[in-house]
Coordinates of C-alpha atoms and ligand atoms in Angstrom, one line a residue:
X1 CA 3.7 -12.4 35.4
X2 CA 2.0 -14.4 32.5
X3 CA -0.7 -12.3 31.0
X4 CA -2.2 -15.2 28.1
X5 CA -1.7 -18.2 30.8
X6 CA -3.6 -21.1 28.3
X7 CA -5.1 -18.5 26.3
X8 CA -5.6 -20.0 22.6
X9 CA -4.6 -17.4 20.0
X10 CA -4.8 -17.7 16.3
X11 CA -2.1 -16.0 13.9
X12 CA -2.3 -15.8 10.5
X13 CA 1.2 -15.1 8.7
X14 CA 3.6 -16.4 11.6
X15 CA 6.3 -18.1 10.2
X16 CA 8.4 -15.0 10.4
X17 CA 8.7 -11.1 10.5
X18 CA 6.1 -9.4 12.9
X19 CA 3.9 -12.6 12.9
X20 CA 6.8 -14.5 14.2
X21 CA 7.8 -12.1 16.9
X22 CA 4.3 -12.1 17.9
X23 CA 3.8 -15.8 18.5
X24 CA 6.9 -16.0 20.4
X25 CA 6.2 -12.9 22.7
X26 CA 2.5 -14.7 23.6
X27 CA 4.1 -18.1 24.2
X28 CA 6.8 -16.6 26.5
X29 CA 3.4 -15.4 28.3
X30 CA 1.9 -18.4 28.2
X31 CA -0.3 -18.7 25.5
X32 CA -0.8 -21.6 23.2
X33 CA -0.8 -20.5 19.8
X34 CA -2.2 -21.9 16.0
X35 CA -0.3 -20.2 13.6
X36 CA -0.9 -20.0 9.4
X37 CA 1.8 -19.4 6.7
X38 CA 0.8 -19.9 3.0
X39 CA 4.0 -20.8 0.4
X40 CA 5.7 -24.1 0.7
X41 CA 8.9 -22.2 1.4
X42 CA 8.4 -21.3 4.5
X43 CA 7.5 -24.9 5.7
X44 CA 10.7 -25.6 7.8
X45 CA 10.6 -22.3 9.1
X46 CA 7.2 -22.9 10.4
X47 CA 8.1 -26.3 12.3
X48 CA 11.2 -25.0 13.7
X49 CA 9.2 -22.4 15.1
X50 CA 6.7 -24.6 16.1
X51 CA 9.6 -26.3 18.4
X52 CA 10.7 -22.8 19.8
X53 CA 7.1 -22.0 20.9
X54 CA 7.1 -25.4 22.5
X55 CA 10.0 -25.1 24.6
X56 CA 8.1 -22.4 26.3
X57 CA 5.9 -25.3 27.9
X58 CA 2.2 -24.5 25.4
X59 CA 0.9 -26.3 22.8
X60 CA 1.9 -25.0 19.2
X61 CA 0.9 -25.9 15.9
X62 CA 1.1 -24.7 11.8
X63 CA -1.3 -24.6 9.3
X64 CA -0.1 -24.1 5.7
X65 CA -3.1 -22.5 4.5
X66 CA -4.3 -19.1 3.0
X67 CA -5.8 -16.3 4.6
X68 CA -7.1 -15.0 2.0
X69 CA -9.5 -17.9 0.7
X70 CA -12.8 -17.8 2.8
X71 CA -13.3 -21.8 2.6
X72 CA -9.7 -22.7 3.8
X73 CA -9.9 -19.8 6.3
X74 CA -13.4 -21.0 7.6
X75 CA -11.5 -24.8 8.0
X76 CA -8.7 -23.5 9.8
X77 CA -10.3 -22.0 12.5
X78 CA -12.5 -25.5 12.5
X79 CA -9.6 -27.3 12.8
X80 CA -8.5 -24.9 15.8
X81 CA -11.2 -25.3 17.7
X82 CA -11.2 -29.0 17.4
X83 CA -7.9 -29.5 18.5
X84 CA -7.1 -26.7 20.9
X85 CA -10.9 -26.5 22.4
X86 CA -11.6 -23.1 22.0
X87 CA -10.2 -19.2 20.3
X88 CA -9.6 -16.5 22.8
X89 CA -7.6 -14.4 20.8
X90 CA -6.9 -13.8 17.0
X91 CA -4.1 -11.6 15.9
X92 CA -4.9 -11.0 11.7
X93 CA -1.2 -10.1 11.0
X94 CA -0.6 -11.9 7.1
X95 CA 0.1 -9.1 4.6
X96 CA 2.1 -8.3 1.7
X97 CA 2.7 -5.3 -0.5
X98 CA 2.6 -4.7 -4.5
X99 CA 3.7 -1.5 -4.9
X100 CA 3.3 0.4 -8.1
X101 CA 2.7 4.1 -8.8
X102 CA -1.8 4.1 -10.0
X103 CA -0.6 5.0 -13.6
X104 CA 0.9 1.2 -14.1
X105 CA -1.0 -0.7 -10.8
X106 CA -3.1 -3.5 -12.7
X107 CA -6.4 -4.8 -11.8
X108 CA -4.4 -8.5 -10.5
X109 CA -1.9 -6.5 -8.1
X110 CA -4.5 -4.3 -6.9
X111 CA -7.0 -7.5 -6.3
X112 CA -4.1 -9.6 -4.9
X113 CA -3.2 -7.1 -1.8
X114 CA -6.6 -6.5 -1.0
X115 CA -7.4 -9.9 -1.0
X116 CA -4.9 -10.7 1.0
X117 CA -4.5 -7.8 3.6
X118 CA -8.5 -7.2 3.8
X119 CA -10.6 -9.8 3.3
X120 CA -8.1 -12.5 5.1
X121 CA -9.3 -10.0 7.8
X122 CA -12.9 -10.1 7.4
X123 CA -12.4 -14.3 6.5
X124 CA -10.9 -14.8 9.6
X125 CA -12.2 -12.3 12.2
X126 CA -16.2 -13.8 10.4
X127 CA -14.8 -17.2 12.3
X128 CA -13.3 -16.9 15.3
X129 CA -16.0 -14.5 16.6
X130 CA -18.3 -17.4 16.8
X131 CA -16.7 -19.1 19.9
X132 CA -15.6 -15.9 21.0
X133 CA -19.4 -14.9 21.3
X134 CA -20.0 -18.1 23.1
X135 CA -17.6 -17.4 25.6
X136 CA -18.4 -14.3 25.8
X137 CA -14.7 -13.1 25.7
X138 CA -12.2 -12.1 23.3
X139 CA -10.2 -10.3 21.6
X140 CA -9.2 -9.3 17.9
X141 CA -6.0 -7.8 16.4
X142 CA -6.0 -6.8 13.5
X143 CA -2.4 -5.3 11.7
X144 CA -2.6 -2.2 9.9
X145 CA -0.1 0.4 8.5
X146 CA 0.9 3.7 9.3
X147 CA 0.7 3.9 5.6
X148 CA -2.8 3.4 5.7
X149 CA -3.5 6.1 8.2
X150 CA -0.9 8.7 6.0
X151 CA -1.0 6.9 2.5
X152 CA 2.2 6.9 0.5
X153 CA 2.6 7.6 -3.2
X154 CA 3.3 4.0 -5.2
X155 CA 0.8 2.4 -2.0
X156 CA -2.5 3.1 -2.7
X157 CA -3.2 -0.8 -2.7
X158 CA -1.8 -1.4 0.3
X159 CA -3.1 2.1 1.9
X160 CA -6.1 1.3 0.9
X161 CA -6.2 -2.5 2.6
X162 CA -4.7 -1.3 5.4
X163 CA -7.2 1.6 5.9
X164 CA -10.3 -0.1 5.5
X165 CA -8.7 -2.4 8.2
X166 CA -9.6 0.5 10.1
X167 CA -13.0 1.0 9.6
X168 CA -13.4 -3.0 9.8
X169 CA -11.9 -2.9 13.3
X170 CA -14.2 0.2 14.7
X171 CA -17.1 -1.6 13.1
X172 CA -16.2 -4.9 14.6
X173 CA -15.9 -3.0 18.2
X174 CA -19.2 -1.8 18.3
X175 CA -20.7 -4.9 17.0
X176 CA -19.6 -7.1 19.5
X177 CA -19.0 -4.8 23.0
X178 CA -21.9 -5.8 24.2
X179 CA -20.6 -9.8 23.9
X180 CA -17.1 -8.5 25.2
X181 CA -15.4 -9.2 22.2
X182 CA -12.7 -6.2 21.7
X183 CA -11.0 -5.7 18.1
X184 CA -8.3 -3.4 17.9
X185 CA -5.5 -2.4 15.4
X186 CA -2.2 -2.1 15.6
X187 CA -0.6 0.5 13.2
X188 CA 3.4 -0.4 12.4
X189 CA 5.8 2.3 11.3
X190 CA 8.9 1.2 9.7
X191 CA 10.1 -2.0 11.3
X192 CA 12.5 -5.0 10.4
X193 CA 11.7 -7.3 8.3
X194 CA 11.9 -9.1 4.7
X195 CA 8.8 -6.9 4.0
X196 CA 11.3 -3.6 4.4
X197 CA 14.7 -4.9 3.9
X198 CA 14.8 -2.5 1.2
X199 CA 14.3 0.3 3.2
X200 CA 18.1 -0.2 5.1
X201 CA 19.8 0.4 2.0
X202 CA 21.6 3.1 1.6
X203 CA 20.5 7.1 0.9
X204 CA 17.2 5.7 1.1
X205 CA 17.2 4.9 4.9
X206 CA 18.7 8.0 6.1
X207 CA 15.9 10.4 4.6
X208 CA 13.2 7.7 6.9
X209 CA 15.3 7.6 9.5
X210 CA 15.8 11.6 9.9
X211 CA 11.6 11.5 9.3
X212 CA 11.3 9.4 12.9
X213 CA 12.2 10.8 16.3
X214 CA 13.0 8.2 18.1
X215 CA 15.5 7.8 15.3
X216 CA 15.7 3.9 14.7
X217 CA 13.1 1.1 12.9
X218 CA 11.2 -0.6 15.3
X219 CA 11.7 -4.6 15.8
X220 CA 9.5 -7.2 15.6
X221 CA 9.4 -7.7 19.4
X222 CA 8.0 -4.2 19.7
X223 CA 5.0 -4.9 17.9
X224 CA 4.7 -8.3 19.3
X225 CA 4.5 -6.2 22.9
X226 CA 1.6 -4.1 21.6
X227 CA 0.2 -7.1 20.8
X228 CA 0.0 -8.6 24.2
X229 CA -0.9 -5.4 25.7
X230 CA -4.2 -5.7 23.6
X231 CA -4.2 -9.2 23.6
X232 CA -4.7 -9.8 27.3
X233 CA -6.8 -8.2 29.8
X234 CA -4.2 -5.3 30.2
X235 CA -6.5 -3.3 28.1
X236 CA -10.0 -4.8 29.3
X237 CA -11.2 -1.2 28.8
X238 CA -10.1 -0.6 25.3
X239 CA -11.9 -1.4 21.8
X240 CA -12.0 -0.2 18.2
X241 CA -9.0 1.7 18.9
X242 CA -5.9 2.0 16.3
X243 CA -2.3 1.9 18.3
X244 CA 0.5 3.3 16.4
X245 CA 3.8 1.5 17.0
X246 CA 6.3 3.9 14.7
X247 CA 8.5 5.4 16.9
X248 CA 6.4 9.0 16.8
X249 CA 7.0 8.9 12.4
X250 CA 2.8 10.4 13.0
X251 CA 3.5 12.8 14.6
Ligands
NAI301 P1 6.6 -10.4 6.1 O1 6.5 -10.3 4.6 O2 8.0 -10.6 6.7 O3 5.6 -11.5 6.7 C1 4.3 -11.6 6.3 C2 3.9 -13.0 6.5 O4 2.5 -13.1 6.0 C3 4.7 -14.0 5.8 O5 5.1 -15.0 6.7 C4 3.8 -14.5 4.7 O6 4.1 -15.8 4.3 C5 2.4 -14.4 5.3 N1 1.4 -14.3 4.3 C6 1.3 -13.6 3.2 N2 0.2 -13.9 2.5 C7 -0.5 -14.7 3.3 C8 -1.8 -15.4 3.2 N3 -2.5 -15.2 2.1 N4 -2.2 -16.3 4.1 C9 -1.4 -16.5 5.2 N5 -0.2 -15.9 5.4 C10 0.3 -15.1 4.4 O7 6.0 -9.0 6.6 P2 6.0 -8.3 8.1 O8 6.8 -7.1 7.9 O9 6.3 -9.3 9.1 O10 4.5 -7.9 8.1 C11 3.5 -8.4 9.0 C12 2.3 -7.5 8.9 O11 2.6 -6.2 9.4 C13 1.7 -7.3 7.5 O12 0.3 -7.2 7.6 C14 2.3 -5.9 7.2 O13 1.5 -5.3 6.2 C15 2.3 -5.3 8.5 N6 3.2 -4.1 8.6 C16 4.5 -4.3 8.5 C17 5.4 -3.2 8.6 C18 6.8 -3.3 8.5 O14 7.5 -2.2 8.5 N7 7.4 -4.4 8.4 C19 4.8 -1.8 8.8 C20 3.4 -1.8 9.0 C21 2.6 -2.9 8.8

């Protein structure tokens, strides 16, 4: 069964990692999917992808263009509209990390990673919920951290963006219940990606490993499934909740 048959969803960040697993796992249900990435690098990566999502029969389109500026994010979701008629879904998934213990963090690293892990949230989630309200449906992802429910010493940037993702998402939920609009958040543990490749390596990933009891990183695909599940109507009854996808490392 396809649970996002010609659904349109927006993701920002999707040219590989999480983002990309995500866009893949909607299009294999059917959804037709606008996707961001922001450095000229990752341009090929983007159309190749682009073709994959294709081959799965729905439209599919990139957009080099960053989350984290309010003007480009307000034109992106223009652009969207025009050409795919509507948003019914927005997954907020760009993020990166610049980790540095407080002592040495300066004011630019801090800025950058809550520039780009919160307000690309609030940029993007301020846009799509205007057709959303008109159609008086949809429904909001938003990707936070198991670091910013725990915190983590050398994080506090990226804690605190991925926190006040939080409190953005339960805020979100009861603002716009009433138009069915849902926002929820998904909260990662340790999963593969370029974003923890560092994390394999040696001594280093046996002391996480032996922290998480299912005893394994998660993959991209697993998040990318908890994503659906809040993306489509599988969870009709659930807002301004937080899902942890980390193998049980909370508990
Ligand atoms: P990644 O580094 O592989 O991918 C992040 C993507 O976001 C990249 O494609 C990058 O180009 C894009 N991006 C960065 N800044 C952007 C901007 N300003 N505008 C548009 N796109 C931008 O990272 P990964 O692991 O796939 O992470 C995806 C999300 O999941 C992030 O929000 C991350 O914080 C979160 N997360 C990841 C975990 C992990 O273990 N990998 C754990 C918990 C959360």
């Amino acid at each position: 069964m396809k649970l996002l048959e010609n659904k349109v969803v927006i993701i920002t960040g999707a040219a590989r990692g999480i983002g990309e697993g995500i866009a893949l796992k909607l299009a294999e249900h059917g959804a037709h999917i606008a996707f961001s990435y922001v450095s000229d690098s990752s341009a090929d990566k983007a159309l190749a992808l682009e073709e994959k999502l294709k081959g799965f029969g729905v439209n599919a389109k990139s957009w080099k263009t960053n989350a984290a500026n309010f003007e480009s994010a307000e034109s992106f979701v223009n652009d969207v509209v025009k050409e795919f008629g509507t948003v019914d879904v927005c997954v907020n998934n760009a993020g990166i990390s610049k980790d540095n213990l407080l002592l040495r963090m300066t004011p630019a690293q801090w800025d950058e990673v809550i520039e780009v892990n919160l307000k690309s949230v609030y940029n993007m989630t301020k846009q799509v919920i205007r057709p959303m309200m008109k159609a008086r449906k949809g429904s909001i992802v938003n990707m936070s951290s198991i670091i910013g429910i725990r915190g983590n010493a050398g994080q506090s940037s990226y804690a605190a963006s991925k926190a006040g993702i939080i409190g953005f998402t339960k805020s979100i939920a009861h603002e716009l219940g009433s138009r069915n609009v849902r926002c929820n958040a998904i909260a990662p543990g340790f999963i593969e990606t370029d974003m923890t490749h560092y994390l394999k390596e040696g001594e280093a990933s046996k002391a996480f490993l032996e922290k998480i009891p299912l005893g394994r990183f998660g993959t991209a695909e697993e998040v990318a499934n908890t994503t659906l599940f809040l993306a489509s109507d599988m969870s009709s009854y659930i807002t301004g909740q937080v899902i942890s996808a980390c193998g049980g490392l909370n508990i």
